[in-house]
Coordinates of C-alpha atoms in Angstrom, one line a residue:
M6 CA 0.0 0.0 0.0
R7 CA 1.5 3.4 -1.0
H8 CA 1.1 6.4 1.1
S9 CA 2.2 10.0 0.4
G10 CA 2.2 12.8 2.8
G11 CA 2.5 16.6 2.7
G12 CA 5.0 18.7 4.6
G13 CA 7.3 17.8 7.6
A14 CA 10.5 15.8 7.9
A15 CA 10.3 12.1 7.1
L16 CA 11.2 9.5 9.8
P17 CA 14.6 7.9 9.4
P18 CA 14.7 4.3 8.3
P19 CA 14.6 1.7 11.0
C20 CA 18.2 0.9 11.7
G21 CA 19.8 -0.1 14.9
H22 CA 20.3 1.8 18.2
H23 CA 20.1 5.2 16.7
H24 CA 16.5 4.4 15.7
A25 CA 15.6 3.2 19.1
A26 CA 16.8 6.4 20.7
V27 CA 15.5 8.9 18.2
L28 CA 12.1 7.4 17.1
P29 CA 10.0 8.3 20.2
A30 CA 11.0 11.9 19.9
L31 CA 10.3 12.1 16.2
L32 CA 7.0 10.3 16.6
A33 CA 5.9 12.7 19.3
G34 CA 6.7 15.7 17.1
L35 CA 5.0 14.4 14.0
A36 CA 2.0 13.1 16.0
H37 CA 1.6 16.6 17.5
R38 CA 1.2 18.0 14.0
A39 CA -1.0 15.2 12.8
T40 CA -4.3 17.0 13.2
T41 CA -4.5 17.7 9.4
P42 CA -5.2 14.9 6.9
A43 CA -1.9 15.4 5.1
A44 CA 0.2 15.2 8.2
A45 CA -1.8 12.3 9.5
R46 CA -1.3 10.4 6.2
Q47 CA 2.5 10.9 6.4
L48 CA 2.6 9.6 10.0
Q49 CA 0.4 6.6 9.1
A50 CA 2.8 5.7 6.2
Q51 CA 5.9 5.9 8.4
L52 CA 4.2 3.9 11.2
L53 CA 3.0 1.2 8.8
L54 CA 6.6 0.7 7.7
R55 CA 7.6 0.0 11.3
G56 CA 4.5 -2.0 12.3
L57 CA 3.6 0.6 14.9
P58 CA 0.0 1.6 15.8
L59 CA -1.4 5.0 14.7
P60 CA -1.9 7.5 17.5
A61 CA -5.6 8.4 18.2
R62 CA -5.1 12.0 17.4
A63 CA -3.9 11.3 13.9
A64 CA -6.5 8.5 13.4
V65 CA -9.3 11.0 14.2
A66 CA -7.9 13.4 11.6
L67 CA -7.7 10.7 8.9
I68 CA -11.2 9.4 9.7
A69 CA -12.8 12.8 9.6
A70 CA -11.3 13.5 6.2
S71 CA -12.1 10.1 4.8
S72 CA -14.8 9.8 2.0
S73 CA -15.0 6.0 2.4
P74 CA -16.5 4.4 5.4
R75 CA -14.5 1.3 4.7
H76 CA -11.2 3.3 4.9
A77 CA -12.4 5.0 8.0
R78 CA -13.1 1.7 9.7
A79 CA -9.7 0.3 8.6
V80 CA -8.0 3.3 10.3
F81 CA -10.2 2.9 13.4
D82 CA -9.3 -0.8 13.7
S83 CA -5.6 0.0 13.4
A84 CA -5.8 2.6 16.2
V85 CA -8.4 1.3 18.6
P86 CA -6.3 -1.3 20.4
A87 CA -4.1 1.4 21.9
A88 CA -6.9 4.0 22.1
S89 CA -10.1 2.2 23.0
D90 CA -11.0 4.8 25.6
N91 CA -10.8 7.7 23.1
V92 CA -14.4 9.0 22.6
Y93 CA -13.4 11.1 19.6
L94 CA -12.0 8.1 17.7
W95 CA -15.3 6.2 18.1
T96 CA -17.4 9.3 17.3
A97 CA -15.4 10.2 14.2
T98 CA -15.9 6.6 12.8
I99 CA -19.6 6.5 13.6
A100 CA -19.9 10.0 12.0
A101 CA -18.1 8.7 8.8
Y102 CA -20.7 5.9 8.5
A103 CA -23.5 8.4 9.1
R104 CA -22.1 10.8 6.4
H105 CA -22.1 8.1 3.8
A106 CA -25.6 6.8 4.9
S107 CA -27.1 10.3 4.5
S108 CA -25.4 11.2 1.2
C109 CA -26.8 8.5 -1.0
S110 CA -29.8 6.1 -1.3
S111 CA -28.0 3.0 -2.5
P112 CA -27.8 -0.3 -0.7
S113 CA -24.4 0.8 0.6
A114 CA -26.1 3.6 2.5
T115 CA -28.2 1.0 4.4
A116 CA -25.2 -1.1 5.1
A117 CA -23.3 2.0 6.4
A118 CA -26.2 2.9 8.8
E119 CA -26.3 -0.7 10.1
E120 CA -22.5 -0.7 10.6
A121 CA -22.7 2.6 12.6
I122 CA -25.4 1.2 14.9
A123 CA -23.4 -2.0 15.4
L124 CA -20.3 0.1 16.2
F125 CA -22.3 2.2 18.7
R126 CA -23.4 -1.0 20.5
L127 CA -19.8 -2.2 20.6
M128 CA -18.8 1.2 22.1
L129 CA -21.4 0.7 24.9
R130 CA -20.3 -2.8 25.6
R131 CA -16.7 -1.8 25.9
G132 CA -17.5 0.7 28.6
G133 CA -14.4 2.4 30.0
G134 CA -13.8 6.1 29.3
A135 CA -15.3 6.2 25.8
R136 CA -18.8 7.3 26.8
P137 CA -20.9 8.6 23.9
N138 CA -21.3 12.4 23.7
A139 CA -23.9 14.6 21.9
F140 CA -22.1 14.3 18.6
T141 CA -21.9 10.5 18.8
A142 CA -25.6 10.4 19.6
S143 CA -26.7 12.6 16.8
S144 CA -24.7 10.5 14.3
V145 CA -26.3 7.3 15.5
V146 CA -29.8 8.9 15.4
R147 CA -29.2 10.0 11.8
C148 CA -28.4 6.4 10.9
C149 CA -31.7 5.3 12.5
S150 CA -33.4 7.9 10.2
V151 CA -31.9 6.3 7.2
L152 CA -33.1 2.9 8.3
R153 CA -36.8 3.9 8.1
G154 CA -37.9 0.5 9.1
A155 CA -35.6 0.5 12.2
V156 CA -38.3 1.6 14.7
V157 CA -37.0 -0.7 17.5
E158 CA -33.4 0.5 17.0
G159 CA -34.5 4.1 17.0
L160 CA -36.5 3.7 20.2
Q161 CA -33.6 1.9 21.9
V162 CA -31.2 4.7 21.0
H163 CA -33.6 7.3 22.2
G164 CA -34.0 5.4 25.5
F165 CA -30.3 5.3 26.0
L166 CA -29.9 9.0 25.3
G167 CA -32.6 9.8 27.8
K168 CA -30.8 7.8 30.5
A169 CA -27.5 9.4 29.6
G170 CA -29.0 12.9 29.7
L171 CA -28.1 13.6 26.0
G172 CA -31.6 13.9 24.5
R173 CA -32.2 17.5 25.5
S174 CA -29.4 19.1 23.5
P175 CA -30.6 21.0 20.4
H176 CA -28.1 19.0 18.2
V177 CA -29.3 15.6 19.3
G178 CA -32.9 16.8 19.6
A179 CA -33.1 17.9 15.9
A180 CA -31.7 14.5 14.9
L181 CA -34.4 12.7 17.0
V182 CA -37.2 14.8 15.6
D183 CA -36.0 14.0 12.1
M184 CA -35.7 10.3 13.0
Y185 CA -39.3 10.1 14.3
A186 CA -40.5 12.0 11.2
N187 CA -38.8 9.4 8.9
I188 CA -40.5 6.5 10.7
G189 CA -43.9 8.3 10.6
R190 CA -44.3 9.1 14.3
A191 CA -45.0 12.9 14.3
A192 CA -46.5 12.8 17.8
D193 CA -43.2 11.3 19.3
A194 CA -41.3 14.0 17.3
R195 CA -43.4 16.7 18.9
K196 CA -42.7 15.3 22.4
V197 CA -39.0 15.5 21.8
F198 CA -39.4 19.0 20.4
E199 CA -41.3 20.1 23.5
E200 CA -38.5 18.7 25.8
I201 CA -35.8 20.7 24.2
S202 CA -35.4 23.8 26.3
A203 CA -33.0 25.8 24.1
R204 CA -34.5 25.4 20.7
N205 CA -32.6 26.9 17.8
V206 CA -33.6 27.4 14.2
V207 CA -32.4 23.9 13.2
V208 CA -34.8 22.3 15.7
G209 CA -37.7 24.5 14.6
N210 CA -37.0 23.7 10.9
T211 CA -36.9 20.0 11.5
M212 CA -40.2 20.1 13.4
V213 CA -41.9 22.1 10.6
A214 CA -40.5 19.7 8.0
C215 CA -41.8 16.7 10.1
Y216 CA -45.4 18.1 10.1
V217 CA -45.1 18.9 6.4
R218 CA -44.0 15.3 5.6
A219 CA -47.0 14.1 7.7
G220 CA -49.4 16.3 5.7
D221 CA -50.3 18.4 8.8
V222 CA -49.8 21.9 7.4
A223 CA -51.8 23.6 10.2
A224 CA -49.4 22.1 12.9
A225 CA -46.4 23.1 10.7
R226 CA -47.7 26.7 10.6
E227 CA -48.2 26.7 14.4
V228 CA -44.5 25.7 15.0
F229 CA -43.4 28.2 12.3
D230 CA -45.3 31.0 13.9
G231 CA -43.8 30.2 17.3
M232 CA -40.2 30.2 16.1
A233 CA -38.1 33.1 17.5
E234 CA -35.7 32.9 14.6
R235 CA -36.3 31.8 11.0
D236 CA -34.1 31.3 8.0
P237 CA -34.9 30.6 4.3
I238 CA -35.1 26.9 5.1
S239 CA -37.9 27.6 7.6
W240 CA -40.0 29.5 5.0
N241 CA -39.2 27.0 2.2
A242 CA -40.3 24.1 4.4
L243 CA -43.7 25.7 5.2
M244 CA -44.2 26.8 1.5
S245 CA -43.6 23.2 0.4
G246 CA -46.3 22.0 2.7
Y247 CA -48.9 24.5 1.3
L248 CA -47.7 23.6 -2.2
R249 CA -48.3 19.9 -1.6
K250 CA -51.8 20.8 -0.3
G251 CA -52.5 22.7 -3.5
D252 CA -52.8 26.1 -1.7
A253 CA -50.8 28.2 -4.2
L254 CA -52.3 31.5 -2.9
V255 CA -50.7 31.0 0.6
V256 CA -47.4 30.1 -1.1
R257 CA -47.5 33.4 -3.0
E258 CA -48.2 35.3 0.3
L259 CA -45.4 33.6 2.1
F260 CA -43.0 34.2 -0.7
E261 CA -43.8 37.9 -0.7
E262 CA -43.3 38.1 3.1
M263 CA -39.9 36.3 3.0
P264 CA -37.1 38.7 4.2
E265 CA -34.5 36.6 2.5
K266 CA -34.9 34.2 -0.5
N267 CA -32.8 31.5 -2.0
V268 CA -33.1 29.5 -5.2
N269 CA -35.4 27.0 -3.6
S270 CA -37.8 29.8 -2.6
W271 CA -38.0 31.0 -6.3
N272 CA -38.4 27.4 -7.5
M273 CA -41.4 27.0 -5.2
M274 CA -42.9 30.2 -6.3
I275 CA -42.6 29.1 -10.0
S276 CA -44.2 25.8 -9.0
A277 CA -47.1 27.6 -7.2
C278 CA -47.9 29.5 -10.3
S279 CA -47.8 26.3 -12.4
E280 CA -49.9 24.5 -9.8
E281 CA -52.8 27.1 -10.2
G282 CA -52.5 27.2 -14.0
S283 CA -50.9 30.6 -14.1
W284 CA -48.3 29.6 -16.7
A285 CA -47.5 33.2 -17.8
D286 CA -46.9 34.2 -14.2
A287 CA -44.5 31.2 -13.8
V288 CA -42.4 32.7 -16.7
R289 CA -42.7 36.2 -15.2
V290 CA -41.4 34.9 -11.8
F291 CA -38.5 33.2 -13.6
N292 CA -37.5 36.5 -15.2
Q293 CA -37.8 38.2 -11.8
M294 CA -35.5 35.6 -10.4
R295 CA -32.8 36.3 -13.0
L296 CA -33.1 40.0 -12.4
A297 CA -32.6 39.4 -8.7
R298 CA -29.2 37.7 -9.6
F299 CA -30.2 34.2 -8.7
Q300 CA -28.8 31.4 -10.8
P301 CA -31.5 28.9 -11.8
D302 CA -30.7 25.2 -11.2
A303 CA -32.0 22.0 -12.8
P304 CA -35.2 21.9 -10.7
T305 CA -35.9 25.5 -11.8
M306 CA -35.7 24.6 -15.5
A307 CA -37.7 21.4 -15.0
V308 CA -40.7 23.4 -13.6
L309 CA -40.2 26.2 -16.1
M310 CA -40.2 23.9 -19.1
S311 CA -43.4 22.3 -17.8
A312 CA -45.0 25.7 -17.5
C313 CA -43.9 26.7 -21.0
A314 CA -45.3 23.4 -22.3
Q315 CA -48.7 24.2 -20.8
L316 CA -48.6 27.9 -21.9
G317 CA -47.9 26.8 -25.5
S318 CA -45.8 29.8 -26.3
L319 CA -43.2 28.8 -28.9
S320 CA -41.3 32.1 -28.5
V321 CA -41.0 31.6 -24.7
A322 CA -39.9 28.0 -25.3
R323 CA -37.1 29.2 -27.6
Q324 CA -36.0 31.7 -24.9
V325 CA -35.9 28.9 -22.3
H326 CA -33.9 26.7 -24.7
G327 CA -31.5 29.6 -25.4
F328 CA -31.0 30.1 -21.7
L329 CA -30.2 26.4 -21.3
Q330 CA -27.6 26.6 -24.1
K331 CA -25.9 29.6 -22.5
G332 CA -26.3 28.6 -18.9
C333 CA -24.2 26.2 -16.7
I334 CA -27.0 23.6 -16.3
E335 CA -26.0 20.2 -17.5
R336 CA -27.9 19.1 -20.6
N337 CA -28.4 15.5 -19.5
C338 CA -30.9 13.1 -20.8
H339 CA -33.6 14.3 -18.4
V340 CA -33.2 17.9 -19.4
L341 CA -33.3 17.1 -23.1
N342 CA -36.4 15.0 -22.6
S343 CA -38.1 17.9 -21.0
L344 CA -37.0 20.2 -23.9
I345 CA -38.5 17.8 -26.4
D346 CA -41.7 17.6 -24.5
M347 CA -41.9 21.4 -24.2
Y348 CA -41.4 22.0 -28.0
A349 CA -43.9 19.3 -28.9
K350 CA -46.6 20.8 -26.6
C351 CA -45.8 24.3 -28.0
G352 CA -46.6 23.0 -31.5
S353 CA -43.2 22.5 -33.0
V354 CA -42.9 18.8 -33.5
R355 CA -40.1 19.5 -36.0
Q356 CA -37.9 21.1 -33.4
A357 CA -38.8 18.4 -30.9
H358 CA -37.7 15.7 -33.4
L359 CA -34.4 17.6 -34.1
L360 CA -33.6 17.6 -30.4
F361 CA -34.5 13.9 -30.2
V362 CA -32.1 13.1 -33.0
E363 CA -29.4 15.1 -31.3
T364 CA -29.8 13.2 -28.1
H365 CA -27.1 10.6 -28.2
L366 CA -27.9 8.6 -25.0
K367 CA -31.6 8.0 -25.4
D368 CA -33.6 6.2 -22.7
T369 CA -37.2 4.8 -22.6
V370 CA -38.5 8.2 -21.5
S371 CA -36.9 9.9 -24.6
Y372 CA -38.8 7.5 -26.9
N373 CA -42.0 7.9 -24.9
V374 CA -41.9 11.7 -25.2
M375 CA -41.3 11.6 -28.9
I376 CA -43.8 8.8 -29.7
C377 CA -46.5 10.7 -27.7
A378 CA -45.6 14.0 -29.5
L379 CA -45.9 12.4 -33.0
A380 CA -49.2 10.7 -32.0
H381 CA -50.8 13.9 -30.7
H382 CA -49.7 15.9 -33.8
G383 CA -51.3 13.3 -36.2
H384 CA -48.1 11.5 -37.3
G385 CA -49.4 8.1 -36.3
K386 CA -47.3 6.0 -38.7
D387 CA -44.1 7.9 -37.7
A388 CA -44.9 7.2 -34.1
L389 CA -45.2 3.4 -34.8
E390 CA -41.9 3.5 -36.8
L391 CA -40.2 5.1 -33.8
F392 CA -41.6 2.4 -31.5
N393 CA -40.1 -0.3 -33.8
E394 CA -36.8 1.6 -33.7
M395 CA -37.0 1.7 -29.9
T396 CA -37.4 -2.1 -29.6
G397 CA -34.7 -2.6 -32.2
E398 CA -32.3 -0.6 -30.0
G399 CA -33.0 -3.1 -27.2
L400 CA -35.0 -0.7 -25.0
Q401 CA -37.9 -2.2 -23.1
P402 CA -41.2 -0.3 -23.6
D403 CA -43.3 0.5 -20.6
S404 CA -46.9 1.3 -19.9
V405 CA -46.4 5.0 -21.0
T406 CA -44.9 3.8 -24.3
F407 CA -48.1 1.9 -25.1
L408 CA -50.3 4.9 -24.2
G409 CA -48.4 6.8 -26.9
V410 CA -48.6 3.9 -29.4
L411 CA -52.4 3.3 -28.9
S412 CA -53.0 7.1 -29.1
A413 CA -51.1 7.1 -32.4
C414 CA -53.3 4.3 -33.7
A415 CA -56.4 6.1 -32.6
H416 CA -55.4 9.4 -34.3
A417 CA -54.4 7.6 -37.5
G418 CA -57.4 5.3 -37.6
L419 CA -55.2 2.2 -37.4
V420 CA -57.8 -0.1 -35.7
H421 CA -56.1 -3.4 -36.6
D422 CA -52.7 -2.1 -35.5
G423 CA -54.1 -0.8 -32.3
K424 CA -55.7 -4.2 -31.4
H425 CA -52.3 -5.9 -32.2
Y426 CA -50.3 -3.6 -29.9
F427 CA -53.0 -3.7 -27.1
E428 CA -52.8 -7.5 -27.1
S429 CA -49.0 -7.6 -27.4
M430 CA -48.6 -5.6 -24.1
R431 CA -49.4 -8.6 -22.0
I432 CA -48.3 -11.4 -24.3
N433 CA -44.9 -10.0 -25.5
Y434 CA -43.9 -7.5 -22.9
A435 CA -45.6 -8.7 -19.7
I436 CA -47.3 -5.3 -19.1
E437 CA -50.8 -5.3 -17.6
Q438 CA -53.3 -3.1 -19.4
S439 CA -54.5 -0.3 -17.2
L440 CA -57.7 1.7 -17.3
D441 CA -55.9 4.4 -19.4
H442 CA -55.0 1.7 -22.0
Y443 CA -58.6 0.6 -22.2
A444 CA -59.7 4.3 -22.6
C445 CA -57.3 4.5 -25.5
M446 CA -58.9 1.5 -27.1
V447 CA -62.4 2.9 -26.6
D448 CA -61.2 6.1 -28.2
L449 CA -59.7 4.1 -31.1
Y450 CA -63.0 2.3 -31.7
G451 CA -65.0 5.5 -31.2
R452 CA -63.0 7.5 -33.7
A453 CA -63.5 4.8 -36.3
G454 CA -67.2 4.8 -35.6
L455 CA -67.2 1.3 -34.0
I456 CA -69.4 2.3 -31.1
E457 CA -70.8 -1.2 -30.5
E458 CA -67.2 -2.6 -30.2
A459 CA -66.2 0.2 -27.9
Y460 CA -69.2 -0.4 -25.6
F461 CA -68.6 -4.2 -25.6
L462 CA -65.0 -3.6 -24.5
V463 CA -66.3 -1.4 -21.6
Q464 CA -68.7 -4.1 -20.6
T465 CA -66.2 -7.0 -20.7
M466 CA -63.0 -5.3 -19.3
P467 CA -61.7 -6.8 -16.0
M468 CA -61.8 -3.6 -14.0
K469 CA -64.4 -0.9 -13.2
P470 CA -64.3 1.9 -15.9
H471 CA -63.2 5.4 -14.7
A472 CA -64.5 8.8 -15.8
G473 CA -62.0 9.1 -18.7
L474 CA -63.1 5.9 -20.2
W475 CA -66.8 6.7 -20.1
G476 CA -66.0 10.2 -21.4
A477 CA -64.2 8.8 -24.4
L478 CA -67.3 6.6 -25.1
L479 CA -69.7 9.5 -24.7
N480 CA -67.6 11.7 -27.0
A481 CA -67.6 9.0 -29.6
C482 CA -71.4 8.7 -29.3
R483 CA -71.8 12.5 -29.8
K484 CA -69.6 12.4 -32.9
H485 CA -71.4 9.4 -34.5
C486 CA -74.9 10.2 -33.1
Q487 CA -75.3 7.0 -31.0
V488 CA -77.9 8.4 -28.6
E489 CA -78.8 5.3 -26.6
I490 CA -75.3 4.2 -25.7
G491 CA -74.5 7.9 -25.1
K492 CA -77.2 8.1 -22.5
I493 CA -75.7 5.0 -20.7
A494 CA -72.2 6.6 -20.8
A495 CA -73.5 9.9 -19.5
R496 CA -75.4 8.2 -16.7
E497 CA -72.3 6.4 -15.5
L498 CA -70.2 9.6 -15.8
I499 CA -72.7 11.7 -13.8
T500 CA -72.5 9.0 -11.1
I501 CA -68.7 9.3 -10.9
E502 CA -68.5 13.1 -11.4
P503 CA -71.9 14.6 -10.6
R504 CA -70.7 18.2 -10.7
N505 CA -68.8 18.1 -14.0
P506 CA -70.5 20.4 -16.4
G507 CA -68.7 18.9 -19.4
T508 CA -70.7 15.6 -19.0
Y509 CA -74.0 17.5 -19.2
V510 CA -72.8 19.5 -22.2
L511 CA -71.6 16.4 -24.1
L512 CA -74.9 14.6 -23.3
A513 CA -77.0 17.6 -24.5
N514 CA -75.0 17.8 -27.7
T515 CA -75.4 14.0 -28.3
L516 CA -79.2 14.4 -27.8
A517 CA -79.2 17.4 -30.1
H518 CA -77.5 15.4 -32.9
G519 CA -80.3 12.9 -32.5
Q520 CA -83.0 15.6 -32.7
Q521 CA -84.2 14.8 -29.2
W522 CA -84.9 18.4 -28.2
D523 CA -87.1 17.6 -25.3
F524 CA -84.3 15.6 -23.6
V525 CA -81.9 18.4 -24.4
E526 CA -84.1 20.8 -22.4
T527 CA -84.4 18.3 -19.6
V528 CA -80.6 18.1 -19.3
R529 CA -80.3 21.9 -19.3
Q530 CA -83.0 22.1 -16.6
S531 CA -81.1 19.5 -14.5
M532 CA -77.9 21.6 -14.8
R533 CA -79.8 24.7 -13.6
G534 CA -81.5 22.8 -10.8
K535 CA -78.2 21.5 -9.5
G536 CA -76.5 24.9 -9.8
I537 CA -74.0 23.6 -12.4
E538 CA -72.8 26.2 -14.8
K539 CA -71.0 25.6 -18.0
M540 CA -67.4 26.8 -17.9
A541 CA -66.7 29.5 -20.5
G542 CA -64.5 28.5 -23.4
C543 CA -61.0 29.8 -23.3
S544 CA -58.4 30.2 -26.0
W545 CA -54.8 31.6 -26.3
V546 CA -53.1 33.3 -29.2
E547 CA -49.5 34.4 -29.4
V548 CA -48.8 37.7 -31.2
D549 CA -45.3 39.3 -31.2
S550 CA -44.1 37.0 -28.4
V551 CA -47.1 38.0 -26.2
V552 CA -49.7 35.4 -25.3
H553 CA -53.3 36.8 -25.3
E554 CA -56.1 35.0 -23.5
F555 CA -59.7 35.1 -24.6
L556 CA -62.9 33.9 -22.8
M557 CA -66.2 33.5 -24.5
G558 CA -68.2 36.8 -24.2
D559 CA -65.2 38.5 -22.5
F560 CA -64.6 42.2 -23.2
S561 CA -61.7 42.7 -20.7
H562 CA -59.0 42.7 -23.4
P563 CA -57.6 46.3 -24.0
N564 CA -58.2 45.9 -27.7
S565 CA -61.6 44.2 -27.5
D566 CA -63.5 46.9 -29.4
E567 CA -61.1 46.7 -32.3
I568 CA -61.0 42.9 -32.2
Y569 CA -64.9 42.6 -32.2
S570 CA -65.2 45.2 -35.0
I571 CA -62.8 43.2 -37.3
L572 CA -64.7 39.9 -36.4
E573 CA -68.0 41.5 -37.3
H574 CA -66.6 42.7 -40.6
L575 CA -65.3 39.2 -41.4
Y576 CA -68.6 37.7 -40.4
L577 CA -70.5 40.0 -42.8
Q578 CA -68.1 39.1 -45.6
L579 CA -68.6 35.4 -45.0
A580 CA -72.3 35.8 -44.9

């Protein structure tokens, strides 16, 4: 094993009486300086040559700087025979395991957490002067948090800490609160929180995050309001709770109140705008973020690209793409997939396909996004060719792939192909058909005018149909004037979604196509009697990089007089 060190005089080679006389003094001098990793490595190399143990002080420095728990344990094992009573040596090694366990989610993280707990138990059995301190305890508790199923171990560690008088320190208390949050025991976390006399901002943040994780936003707000000191993490934790709850308005209010913001704060504000469907506001907040000199990160761009896709603004999509090209965000497969999806939903399937071709390391998601894009833009046969290319590359299709493939068949009227791919899911790829796959098949039959086949599929499918499936059947009945089956589909839809105005409108239109005007009026009276109002139609149009929104009968647009005047003129010309 080769070791290199930095700085300091090297030890003389082991030769004779001179070595026996000089070595203790040189060792003492080098060991005194071995509090840095470089000096500790030099000392370790020299001692290994002579078969001598590593002093505890140098071992602690090496373990603290180690990025590998295996290396940390090797250093510990070489030093512990002569320093078994050194609490810092035990604590540094347990902390090394805890660092690794907290930094990744691989099986090695679980193994590291288990090793830390085992070493802690060994420390207790050894007894002597190496009694655990607050730092030892917090590292062990962090490992119990990683082992989310380790409820017994967590309770045992907490019991020991209570007896040792270590549970009331803010450092250990925060770790205990987090542990109970991870194992789903918010009430126990609150008991620990209440027992900590000198609560700091870390303890408060951990308790807020615990309640947010448990879905109790009201309790999180109560803790937040009672905190003497708050930092951006405090605000972000509470905002994330309201965002999960779908209360975007409160997220906006908290964001405006924040005295100090960070990138995560801006990300949540952009997410809040997207959550409530304010796509243009999401883009505006992103621009404000850049003006405030904050550097967007990968999560920022993911949320922003989703907002742009929903907004449908091609010019904004190009701006986002340009920022990604100039910025320092890695253009990995995930980012490129989001870009492809954004361009496709903004209407530029050509640009989406160019990006897809440029993506060298394509995964299943890459193909899924492109297949769905081609399907929704009416390029059904191209989508099926891409599916064949995907399987030819050895990539395994998933349930989302087949949603795109079946949608492509439906839009292209390829009934035979659709039936083939639907059956091949289970036979060739061991993928169980979901309700959404059945809905695609109903849509496929419905678009082709095969209403009886679509209804038979609904009647014989192995699970209970959902609203989307009945909606696809009702829409097909409206299109092909199949009133009787349409009534059945509408009745089932109203049972599932009694307050959805779209169902009543679709049924009324179906009845109108069948000239059943009395029933049309009955449906409209039913809507009025239940207080169900038809939602106004809404459309967007982009002019000179500005997206304009229009509602039916809406006169709020600043140019509405001019717009309606031109529309009236066009109508007269057409008449």
